[in-house]
């Protein structure tokens, strides 16, 4: 059976027209010949040198969205919002059009108009006003639920559980994406809107249908899954079962087919630039749970609509800079990523109608800009009694408008790559993705941010393409590695690239099947003594709160540079469990394992086995490469516990493995996120101030200035380093000193962020 990756490789060509056996044909509706319509990816070829402007989806930044509530139509004051668009430099709007309810007088049967629409054509009026003001319009759909009347008319179009009961969300019914709801009803709605109003494009909030936690047993799913795979539908998640994995892949494939199908519909009805772009999450585990294949989506998306409205306490503001880079890594840096940013209190807890503190909204926007994201203010409802939220986007939108030439179409500069794949999220993460996949990533990324080392998320399939300027590749407990990916890592190391890997890296195949040994064991200089089951829970209880009460012992004798700063200790806290490993003779083992002993009562807190030869860290120099394998999952521990020792150890190992090849240093106190870019013969450096008493807990309500900083930036050959301009605070202006290919300057004070242009 094809793996998902293989299927998607093929689907770049004409496979988007193929039907999954048994499903309604996904040819562009209305096309009698089933002729192939141009895919968005093809329409996006770089603008030819004809002087024609790039299509709107390559140009329009600074979006705004009032998510219309049902109650809004009579009270939506379009005149007031037109002023607001002007005031905020907004260039495009996302306006609710159809789906669960229609905000225009629709003629499609069962497409229910909003209860309070009356005789108003709200979407039509908004679309016209925006177009009259020169703004682009994304017609927003919310497509996957419907009301009872619809369900009664077409019960077979709706998803059902294994017992045949419909899946519901409150009083709405959830449509099955394999049913004619998606191939007949929604296309009719899209065509109606495109024909009546000519929006520039379409976006959809809930386009991918039911997620992984709900298995649909409707007749369409039954037939098509059986025809595609030979299996009956699974009844529940069983990751050991071939049938369940086949179901996952079949689901991913269907969403990609729908993406292309919807584009066929909208471009046919609205013209070649009338693209459809479903919204995507900033959480890769969220994407997995929704069967959204980030890589395959990015390969065909004309513009990536990111729905990632606010920070979490654990991910922090810096997640926004990171997710922008991650998606640009897939999309390319010539495409745009607008991101929905809540101006109200989002998530923890939700207060849809209360303003978020301006500093909290601002820092999320600032980090988005640092990662190449375009801002998009998002509010619920057309009238607000908490008017403070209207002011939240003003400052950053104005700054973005004034400085856009430095924010778009640039290339990131970084020498450290942090590898990821969605297969690792699926097949290793399974239903514990946070513990198995997200914490190691968070810890490694957190250590890099804290050390002010710029890094790039690298999809492991793109290592040959995107890894050319990297000095170091990090595999943060990346258990799932295919044979082809392992070969790419070997090629990277053979060319002199450094490598850091942790935990179970390479113990699963590309399809998530167990391997007898680390696929990169020869590079690590370490091998399993006996097969390891990655999915059995340890029988030992954790004695140190969320962690095991274990330690790492520093090997006596001359200390390795990765242990710099630990001169006054012979042990380091660890927190995980380790097995014995077979270790090659050409390695250094600077840290070994101390097994768990009680924390309580204090009288019992003494080491039962003070030393073992079980390695916690293995270092190796191979040709010109420096390789560190950490059997001890220090990345996961740092992600979970935030112990400075773990952050320092990771920083030291990164500095050793890059052999000092890091393009920027930032000296001074505070937590500063560092992003470096290149555009023409300029370097652009973002310094984001994350130093705050609310860094790790929402919400931020005051900004605390930090500084001064001493900055050193390595100059590429064609960047002179004669002047440094400041884009935020004019008082940060300083004269650089450029010698030996490095540019040195001071930044006296950073309140929220500073962006420096070096040329
Ligand atoms: Zn179904």
XYZ file of C-alpha atoms and ligand atoms in Angstrom:
760
model
C 0.000 0.000 0.000
C 1.189 3.481 -0.775
C 2.332 5.498 2.147
C 0.754 8.896 2.473
C 3.970 10.514 1.385
C 4.132 8.470 -1.806
C 0.506 9.153 -2.603
C 0.947 12.851 -2.186
C 4.056 12.934 -4.301
C 1.980 11.599 -7.145
C -0.989 13.791 -6.397
C 0.985 16.877 -7.366
C 0.188 16.119 -11.005
C -3.161 14.982 -12.297
C -4.094 12.828 -9.342
C -6.277 15.582 -7.941
C -8.863 14.510 -10.454
C -8.752 10.902 -9.382
C -11.631 9.745 -7.328
C -11.244 7.688 -4.252
C -12.990 4.482 -5.205
C -16.679 4.656 -4.444
C -16.811 8.385 -3.802
C -18.628 10.926 -5.906
C -16.309 12.122 -8.629
C -14.234 15.096 -7.551
C -14.072 16.678 -10.955
C -14.952 20.317 -11.177
C -18.709 20.353 -11.122
C -20.220 21.612 -14.327
C -17.249 20.540 -16.389
C -18.811 18.074 -18.778
C -15.513 16.771 -19.987
C -13.960 16.585 -16.544
C -11.186 18.676 -18.050
C -8.406 19.590 -15.743
C -8.608 23.093 -14.340
C -5.383 24.859 -13.487
C -4.397 24.135 -9.912
C -3.583 27.040 -7.623
C 0.025 25.864 -7.498
C 0.276 26.384 -11.232
C -1.415 29.746 -11.139
C 1.161 30.760 -8.619
C 4.142 30.507 -10.868
C 6.207 33.639 -10.300
C 4.704 36.633 -12.022
C 6.174 36.781 -15.504
C 8.108 39.874 -16.457
C 5.121 41.337 -18.260
C 4.688 44.182 -15.827
C 1.445 42.649 -14.600
C 0.931 42.903 -10.856
C 1.096 39.709 -8.844
C -2.319 38.207 -8.074
C -4.068 39.559 -5.013
C -3.192 36.551 -2.855
C 0.488 37.345 -3.366
C 0.083 41.027 -2.486
C -2.599 41.633 0.102
C -1.414 41.850 3.707
C -3.035 43.295 6.848
C -6.370 41.550 7.051
C -9.370 42.177 9.274
C -12.299 40.055 10.289
C -15.511 40.665 12.110
C -16.793 37.177 12.699
C -20.454 37.931 12.158
C -22.858 36.531 14.719
C -26.380 35.566 13.744
C -27.704 38.595 15.562
C -25.574 41.061 13.610
C -27.367 41.693 10.299
C -29.757 44.438 11.483
C -27.071 46.244 13.518
C -23.981 45.919 11.297
C -22.915 49.523 10.667
C -20.863 49.157 7.498
C -20.045 52.871 7.410
C -18.411 52.666 10.826
C -16.349 49.648 9.767
C -15.241 51.332 6.545
C -13.738 54.080 8.697
C -12.153 51.419 10.875
C -10.569 49.689 7.871
C -9.031 53.026 6.913
C -7.927 53.810 10.449
C -6.146 50.470 10.785
C -4.599 50.321 7.293
C -6.549 47.116 6.656
C -6.222 45.887 3.069
C -8.450 42.843 3.023
C -11.424 41.499 4.937
C -12.708 38.048 5.723
C -16.503 38.160 5.684
C -18.949 35.405 6.604
C -20.849 34.322 3.526
C -22.363 30.888 3.871
C -22.205 27.440 5.382
C -24.051 26.829 8.605
C -26.037 29.964 7.881
C -26.146 32.271 4.864
C -25.559 36.010 5.263
C -27.069 36.768 1.868
C -30.398 35.858 0.247
C -29.532 32.417 -1.075
C -31.534 30.321 -3.501
C -29.829 27.040 -2.568
C -32.332 24.679 -0.917
C -31.637 24.058 2.781
C -28.885 26.706 2.883
C -30.473 28.459 5.793
C -30.361 32.277 5.907
C -29.313 33.778 9.221
C -32.315 34.052 11.514
C -31.957 37.840 11.764
C -31.013 38.543 8.142
C -34.448 39.874 7.220
C -34.322 41.354 3.746
C -30.737 42.526 4.136
C -27.929 41.225 1.926
C -25.193 41.663 4.502
C -22.460 39.735 2.736
C -23.267 41.455 -0.548
C -23.193 44.914 1.069
C -19.898 44.180 2.829
C -18.328 42.754 -0.285
C -19.325 45.821 -2.303
C -18.163 48.294 0.354
C -14.793 46.575 0.652
C -14.313 46.416 -3.102
C -15.326 50.082 -3.439
C -12.637 50.907 -0.869
C -10.024 48.875 -2.747
C -9.938 46.014 -0.239
C -9.765 42.324 -1.086
C -12.532 40.035 0.180
C -12.217 36.486 1.369
C -15.701 34.942 1.525
C -15.665 32.894 4.688
C -17.442 29.581 4.838
C -18.131 27.525 7.926
C -19.094 24.438 6.133
C -19.295 21.273 8.067
C -22.417 21.551 10.210
C -26.103 21.967 9.432
C -29.400 22.366 11.195
C -32.010 19.730 11.887
C -34.189 20.459 8.854
C -31.226 19.746 6.579
C -30.441 16.560 8.464
C -34.039 15.365 8.112
C -33.934 15.983 4.349
C -30.640 14.121 3.782
C -29.822 11.985 6.807
C -27.310 9.941 4.793
C -25.165 13.074 4.173
C -24.291 13.321 7.851
C -21.624 11.542 9.851
C -22.697 8.728 12.135
C -20.915 6.774 14.839
C -20.414 2.979 14.697
C -23.870 2.558 16.288
C -25.454 4.650 13.512
C -26.146 7.692 15.709
C -25.417 11.090 14.109
C -22.425 13.075 15.367
C -23.639 16.426 16.635
C -22.169 19.735 17.739
C -24.693 21.346 20.089
C -27.947 21.476 18.076
C -26.201 21.098 14.703
C -25.435 17.945 12.720
C -21.984 17.272 11.280
C -21.856 16.633 7.536
C -19.695 13.778 6.283
C -16.971 14.938 3.948
C -17.432 11.833 1.830
C -21.088 12.602 1.167
C -22.826 14.663 -1.532
C -22.994 17.489 1.021
C -19.397 18.203 -0.008
C -19.685 17.318 -3.685
C -23.110 18.790 -4.488
C -24.401 21.126 -1.790
C -21.248 23.086 -0.935
C -20.135 23.476 -4.567
C -23.554 24.950 -5.333
C -23.111 27.442 -2.477
C -19.588 28.350 -3.585
C -20.767 28.889 -7.152
C -23.713 30.995 -6.072
C -21.520 33.284 -3.973
C -18.804 33.528 -6.636
C -21.329 34.380 -9.329
C -23.377 36.876 -7.331
C -20.627 38.757 -5.512
C -17.221 38.034 -7.069
C -15.277 37.803 -3.817
C -11.537 37.577 -4.456
C -11.373 34.118 -2.903
C -12.871 31.725 -0.395
C -11.691 30.485 2.951
C -13.257 27.980 5.300
C -12.985 27.559 9.001
C -14.066 23.930 9.337
C -13.367 22.537 5.911
C -11.761 19.267 6.966
C -14.813 17.790 8.649
C -14.775 15.339 11.512
C -11.457 14.850 13.239
C -9.527 11.741 14.194
C -11.454 11.141 17.387
C -14.698 10.354 15.561
C -14.933 7.538 13.041
C -17.795 8.001 10.579
C -19.708 4.876 9.634
C -22.025 6.384 7.025
C -22.655 4.383 3.833
C -20.323 6.623 1.780
C -17.444 6.063 4.163
C -18.113 2.322 4.410
C -18.090 1.783 0.658
C -15.270 4.036 -0.253
C -12.944 2.868 2.535
C -13.585 -0.742 1.635
C -12.976 -0.124 -2.038
C -9.816 1.892 -1.377
C -8.218 -0.433 1.163
C -10.104 -3.736 1.280
C -10.820 -3.161 4.981
C -14.016 -2.585 6.894
C -14.063 0.690 8.847
C -12.340 0.582 12.234
C -14.641 0.953 15.214
C -12.086 2.580 17.496
C -8.506 3.824 17.459
C -6.063 0.927 17.487
C -2.605 2.091 16.508
C -1.253 -1.442 16.322
C -3.788 -2.290 13.641
C -2.981 -1.940 9.918
C -6.611 -1.073 9.287
C -6.503 1.971 11.572
C -3.362 3.339 9.906
C -4.958 2.734 6.506
C -7.982 4.699 7.719
C -5.741 7.597 8.771
C -4.023 7.740 5.390
C -7.338 7.478 3.549
C -8.656 10.402 5.585
C -5.617 12.571 4.849
C -5.908 11.813 1.158
C -9.585 12.739 1.082
C -8.904 16.186 2.582
C -6.268 16.904 -0.035
C -8.647 15.824 -2.780
C -11.252 18.178 -1.346
C -8.760 21.045 -1.276
C -8.103 20.628 -4.977
C -11.756 19.978 -5.753
C -12.867 23.177 -4.013
C -10.251 25.147 -5.919
C -11.574 23.667 -9.123
C -15.066 24.869 -8.230
C -14.155 28.410 -7.189
C -11.683 29.106 -9.987
C -14.156 27.848 -12.533
C -16.988 29.935 -11.110
C -15.020 33.035 -10.131
C -12.033 33.133 -12.475
C -8.482 31.806 -12.202
C -7.559 33.981 -9.207
C -10.681 33.096 -7.222
C -8.836 30.581 -5.093
C -10.142 28.568 -2.174
C -7.880 28.246 0.871
C -8.992 26.370 3.966
C -7.818 27.620 7.334
C -5.062 25.730 9.125
C -3.968 25.443 12.707
C -0.701 26.589 14.249
C -0.559 23.342 16.181
C 0.860 20.439 14.174
C -0.811 17.974 16.530
C -4.065 19.845 15.885
C -3.457 19.504 12.152
C -2.916 15.776 12.641
C -6.082 15.366 14.657
C -7.946 17.102 11.786
C -6.255 15.070 9.014
C -4.658 18.162 7.534
C -1.360 17.256 5.914
C 0.653 20.466 6.320
C 3.182 19.619 3.665
C 0.691 18.555 1.002
C -1.503 21.569 1.776
C 1.423 23.976 1.532
C 2.377 22.487 -1.819
C -0.943 23.574 -3.296
C -2.023 26.582 -1.175
C -1.938 29.925 -2.977
C -1.950 31.677 0.393
C -1.929 30.019 3.810
C -4.739 31.144 6.105
C -3.472 30.473 9.603
C -5.990 30.197 12.399
C -3.803 30.481 15.496
C -5.330 33.229 17.502
C -3.327 33.532 20.680
C -0.453 32.142 22.702
C -0.554 29.305 25.161
C 1.313 29.547 28.435
C 3.713 26.769 27.451
C 4.352 27.786 23.837
C 4.657 31.480 24.596
C 4.632 34.360 22.120
C 7.687 32.857 20.427
C 5.514 30.100 19.014
C 4.175 32.610 16.527
C 7.612 33.439 15.153
C 8.342 29.741 14.926
C 5.101 28.677 13.228
C 5.541 31.402 10.609
C 8.969 30.014 9.783
C 7.703 26.442 9.817
C 4.931 27.143 7.308
C 7.126 29.379 5.150
C 9.598 26.489 5.084
C 6.874 24.445 3.401
C 5.287 27.200 1.276
C 8.320 29.193 0.274
C 8.984 32.766 1.387
C 7.287 34.276 -1.649
C 3.797 33.330 -0.458
C 1.805 35.039 2.267
C 0.609 33.727 5.621
C -2.086 35.921 7.171
C -2.941 34.850 10.700
C -6.153 35.357 12.606
C -5.222 37.161 15.822
C -7.819 37.480 18.551
C -8.304 41.030 19.818
C -10.530 39.652 22.569
C -9.697 37.347 25.457
C -9.054 33.980 23.808
C -8.608 30.450 25.144
C -7.840 30.573 28.831
C -10.597 31.420 29.449
C -12.715 32.609 26.526
C -14.339 35.999 26.859
C -15.397 36.657 23.300
C -16.699 40.154 24.001
C -13.986 41.397 26.375
C -10.840 43.055 25.075
C -7.499 41.359 25.450
C -4.898 43.632 27.081
C -3.164 45.594 24.334
C 0.353 44.339 25.266
C -0.815 40.710 25.002
C -2.322 41.321 21.537
C 0.682 43.359 20.482
C 3.342 40.791 21.410
C 1.532 38.023 19.527
C 1.458 40.265 16.445
C 5.109 41.284 16.890
C 6.231 37.646 17.032
C 4.094 36.828 13.998
C 5.818 39.567 12.014
C 9.199 38.237 13.155
C 8.226 34.873 11.622
C 6.988 36.313 8.327
C 3.276 36.262 9.190
C 0.894 39.057 8.115
C -1.394 40.449 10.781
C -5.156 39.883 10.743
C -7.306 41.382 13.460
C -10.155 39.168 14.538
C -13.216 40.224 16.513
C -16.512 38.531 17.246
C -19.679 40.451 16.392
C -20.146 43.789 14.670
C -20.817 45.894 17.761
C -18.701 46.028 20.898
C -19.385 47.463 24.297
C -15.725 46.857 25.162
C -14.328 49.356 22.684
C -10.741 48.857 23.904
C -10.353 45.953 21.495
C -10.711 48.349 18.556
C -7.448 49.996 19.596
C -5.497 46.729 19.892
C -4.411 46.423 16.253
C -3.860 50.126 15.545
C -0.219 50.485 16.561
C 1.125 47.317 14.977
C -0.920 47.658 11.787
C 0.467 51.150 11.293
C 4.012 49.913 11.926
C 3.538 46.967 9.588
C 2.214 49.260 6.851
C 5.201 51.589 7.190
C 7.829 48.835 7.222
C 6.422 46.164 4.972
C 9.331 46.222 2.530
C 11.506 44.759 5.299
C 8.960 42.157 6.395
C 8.166 40.262 3.200
C 9.995 38.294 0.536
C 13.132 37.769 2.548
C 15.164 34.680 3.328
C 15.841 33.461 6.867
C 19.450 33.263 8.013
C 20.107 30.457 10.477
C 22.618 27.673 10.898
C 20.558 25.421 13.149
C 17.709 23.309 11.751
C 15.109 21.669 13.977
C 13.642 18.694 12.131
C 10.005 17.638 12.152
C 7.545 15.550 10.210
C 3.833 15.018 10.556
C 4.354 11.243 10.384
C 6.312 11.524 13.633
C 3.362 13.390 15.151
C 0.990 10.658 13.981
C 2.879 7.413 14.409
C 5.018 8.283 17.423
C 2.753 10.879 19.009
C -0.376 8.760 18.529
C -2.774 9.910 21.241
C 0.028 11.255 23.490
C 1.492 13.775 21.078
C 2.130 16.374 23.745
C 4.315 14.073 25.827
C 6.053 12.249 23.007
C 6.492 14.900 20.323
C 5.591 18.386 21.497
C 7.572 18.536 24.752
C 10.935 17.579 23.169
C 10.337 20.177 20.456
C 9.327 22.807 22.976
C 12.395 22.111 25.110
C 14.839 22.243 22.227
C 13.259 25.351 20.696
C 13.068 26.949 24.153
C 16.782 26.345 24.750
C 17.622 27.920 21.369
C 15.477 31.004 22.007
C 16.984 31.409 25.458
C 20.492 31.149 23.960
C 19.519 33.685 21.208
C 20.451 31.171 18.524
C 18.333 31.579 15.353
C 16.922 28.264 14.128
C 14.669 27.034 11.361
C 12.030 24.330 11.540
C 13.028 21.921 8.747
C 10.722 19.284 7.354
C 12.971 16.243 7.165
C 11.870 15.550 3.575
C 13.345 18.943 2.650
C 16.744 18.491 4.234
C 18.643 18.262 0.930
C 16.813 21.336 -0.406
C 16.721 23.534 2.687
C 19.711 22.304 4.675
C 22.482 23.777 2.534
C 23.314 26.634 4.899
C 22.814 24.685 8.101
C 25.747 23.867 10.342
C 23.640 21.665 12.598
C 20.568 19.471 12.320
C 18.635 18.605 15.481
C 16.345 15.574 15.698
C 14.334 16.185 18.897
C 13.212 12.647 19.786
C 12.179 12.158 16.169
C 11.330 8.472 16.410
C 9.777 8.154 12.941
C 12.485 8.325 10.276
C 12.084 6.677 6.879
C 15.022 5.032 5.112
C 15.095 7.917 2.601
C 15.121 10.507 5.374
C 17.928 8.627 7.136
C 19.926 8.750 3.901
C 19.384 12.508 3.695
C 20.689 12.881 7.260
C 23.758 10.829 6.322
C 24.386 13.046 3.300
C 24.091 16.105 5.552
C 26.650 14.685 8.003
C 29.012 13.501 5.236
C 29.170 17.123 4.044
C 30.313 18.206 7.493
C 26.973 19.052 9.128
C 26.668 18.597 12.878
C 23.949 16.391 14.344
C 22.095 16.294 17.668
C 19.531 13.579 18.335
C 17.706 12.600 21.498
C 15.729 9.761 23.034
C 14.071 7.338 20.622
C 15.201 9.075 17.426
C 15.077 6.699 14.482
C 13.526 3.717 16.278
C 10.434 3.689 14.014
C 10.184 3.384 10.232
C 8.475 5.991 8.066
C 5.214 4.082 8.601
C 5.712 3.904 12.346
C 6.773 0.260 12.500
C 9.408 -0.655 15.107
C 13.056 -0.959 14.104
C 15.493 -3.370 15.751
C 18.030 -0.559 16.268
C 18.442 3.190 15.749
C 18.401 3.794 11.998
C 21.268 6.270 12.581
C 22.966 4.129 15.260
C 26.287 4.134 13.415
C 26.305 7.950 13.479
C 25.256 8.053 17.138
C 27.879 5.445 18.082
C 25.115 3.757 20.092
C 22.939 0.680 19.614
C 20.075 -0.984 21.436
C 20.986 -3.961 23.600
C 17.483 -5.359 23.211
C 14.404 -4.197 21.265
C 12.561 -1.300 22.858
C 8.788 -0.899 22.820
C 8.186 2.832 22.588
C 4.553 2.572 23.541
C 4.574 0.630 26.793
C 4.274 2.809 29.849
C 7.083 2.541 32.416
C 6.099 0.496 35.426
C 8.002 2.794 37.807
C 6.087 5.636 39.420
C 7.362 9.164 39.110
C 8.833 10.350 42.396
C 9.696 13.944 41.538
C 6.267 15.342 40.707
C 5.926 15.071 36.938
C 9.428 13.594 36.578
C 11.366 10.533 37.688
C 13.857 11.263 40.479
C 16.922 10.425 38.390
C 20.232 12.192 37.733
C 23.123 12.295 35.314
C 26.674 11.912 36.622
C 29.455 13.951 35.066
C 32.209 11.542 34.036
C 35.260 12.169 36.257
C 38.470 13.452 34.668
C 38.987 16.199 32.125
C 35.627 17.809 31.442
C 34.272 18.238 27.956
C 33.402 21.792 26.772
C 29.688 20.871 26.702
C 29.886 20.854 30.518
C 31.036 24.448 30.756
C 29.380 26.206 33.670
C 28.883 23.010 35.671
C 32.319 23.090 37.331
C 30.817 23.166 40.840
C 28.675 20.067 40.420
C 29.290 16.391 39.669
C 25.636 15.607 38.986
C 22.788 17.140 36.995
C 19.069 16.622 37.561
C 17.540 14.463 34.843
C 13.914 13.257 35.233
C 13.628 10.336 32.769
C 14.516 6.632 32.700
C 17.373 5.091 30.701
C 18.248 1.594 29.431
C 21.737 0.214 28.914
C 23.091 0.727 25.380
C 25.932 -0.770 23.398
C 28.365 2.040 22.713
C 30.991 2.136 19.937
C 34.653 2.543 20.876
C 35.186 5.903 19.133
C 32.826 7.958 21.305
C 33.026 10.068 24.447
C 30.459 9.606 27.220
C 30.521 12.747 29.411
C 27.299 11.902 31.307
C 26.023 8.614 32.742
C 22.764 7.652 34.376
C 21.909 7.530 38.085
C 18.703 5.471 38.591
C 15.687 6.666 40.519
C 15.586 6.811 44.326
C 12.954 8.187 46.717
C 12.370 11.906 47.215
C 10.276 11.345 50.290
C 10.644 11.190 53.218
C 13.850 13.259 53.113
C 15.690 10.627 55.156
C 15.251 8.217 52.263
C 16.499 10.629 49.595
C 19.937 9.110 49.008
C 21.338 7.454 45.895
C 20.941 3.684 45.955
C 23.104 3.220 42.834
C 25.398 6.259 42.599
C 26.967 5.319 39.262
C 26.282 3.163 36.217
C 27.816 2.908 32.775
C 24.460 3.678 31.119
C 25.158 6.646 28.840
C 23.156 9.871 29.156
C 25.117 11.748 26.499
C 27.331 10.372 23.734
C 29.637 12.618 21.684
C 31.452 11.708 18.547
C 33.545 13.451 15.930
C 33.020 11.954 12.511
C 35.038 13.374 9.596
C 34.347 17.106 9.985
C 31.060 16.589 11.835
C 30.323 16.773 15.498
C 27.577 14.431 16.604
C 25.786 14.388 19.957
C 23.310 11.675 20.814
C 21.402 12.197 24.056
C 19.808 8.959 25.229
C 18.635 11.226 28.055
C 15.676 13.191 26.675
C 16.896 16.485 28.116
C 14.808 18.328 25.501
C 11.588 16.784 26.811
C 12.620 17.434 30.415
C 13.392 21.075 29.638
C 10.094 21.445 27.802
C 8.285 20.094 30.829
C 10.226 21.456 33.794
C 12.057 24.545 32.500
C 15.180 23.810 34.598
C 18.007 26.190 33.634
C 20.560 23.346 33.876
C 18.782 21.554 31.049
C 18.618 24.719 28.947
C 22.318 25.396 29.562
C 23.336 21.833 28.702
C 21.374 21.950 25.437
C 22.873 25.357 24.593
C 26.408 24.066 25.239
C 25.837 21.002 23.069
C 24.417 23.146 20.247
C 27.393 25.513 20.417
C 29.833 22.582 20.335
C 28.019 20.769 17.500
C 27.858 23.904 15.316
C 31.558 24.440 15.991
C 30.735 28.067 16.757
C 29.006 28.619 13.393
C 26.173 30.855 14.630
C 25.525 34.058 12.643
C 24.544 36.398 15.459
C 25.287 36.932 19.131
C 23.189 39.052 21.468
C 24.725 40.002 24.821
C 22.706 41.499 27.655
C 20.159 40.380 30.237
C 16.652 39.176 29.420
C 14.713 36.712 27.312
C 15.125 37.835 23.708
C 13.858 35.992 20.633
C 16.261 36.483 17.734
C 15.265 36.205 14.058
C 17.689 37.067 11.283
C 16.831 37.504 7.591
C 18.486 38.531 4.425
C 16.959 40.574 1.622
C 19.137 41.697 -1.281
C 22.256 43.207 0.224
C 20.641 43.862 3.572
C 20.355 41.885 6.771
C 17.220 42.319 8.883
C 17.399 41.412 12.556
C 14.322 41.087 14.783
C 14.859 41.219 18.530
C 11.661 40.476 20.441
C 11.536 41.234 24.152
C 9.904 38.303 25.926
C 11.146 39.392 29.346
C 8.132 39.840 31.549
C 6.506 38.627 34.731
C 3.789 37.176 32.490
C 6.123 35.428 30.074
C 4.868 31.993 31.105
C 1.369 32.921 32.113
C -1.274 34.877 30.264
C -2.054 37.739 30.187
C 0.594 40.361 29.604
C -0.660 43.771 30.684
C 2.482 45.853 30.882
C 5.664 45.962 28.855
C 8.993 46.036 30.687
C 11.905 47.567 28.763
C 15.232 45.723 28.597
C 18.706 46.694 27.410
C 21.375 47.595 26.642
C 22.467 44.859 24.226
C 25.718 44.302 22.402
C 25.032 42.702 19.026
C 27.425 40.983 16.638
C 26.157 39.892 13.242
C 28.151 37.979 10.663
C 28.179 39.797 7.325
C 27.629 37.924 4.088
C 30.063 39.000 1.341
C 27.707 41.512 -0.269
C 26.448 43.168 2.909
C 28.777 46.041 3.767
C 27.732 46.643 7.360
C 28.249 50.409 7.034
C 24.988 51.428 8.600
C 22.399 50.033 10.958
C 18.899 51.499 10.829
C 16.309 50.975 13.554
C 12.699 50.455 12.492
C 11.059 50.749 15.918
C 12.873 53.072 18.289
C 14.880 55.881 16.645
C 16.860 56.343 19.858
C 18.403 52.911 19.329
C 20.371 54.319 16.411
C 24.063 53.548 16.719
C 27.101 53.511 14.469
C 28.276 49.987 13.699
C 31.860 48.790 13.748
C 32.484 46.275 10.996
C 35.674 44.219 11.024
C 36.681 40.707 9.971
C 33.279 40.022 8.418
C 31.320 40.877 11.564
C 29.237 43.947 12.284
C 29.075 45.110 15.915
C 26.656 47.612 17.389
C 24.655 48.452 20.502
C 20.912 48.451 21.066
C 20.272 50.526 24.201
C 16.621 49.739 24.909
C 13.916 47.351 23.717
C 10.340 47.778 24.899
C 8.347 45.337 22.746
C 10.681 44.668 19.851
C 13.340 46.212 17.691
C 14.055 45.526 14.049
C 17.445 46.495 12.646
C 18.333 46.823 8.995
C 22.029 46.360 8.309
C 23.390 47.403 4.928
Zn -19.108 9.304 6.402
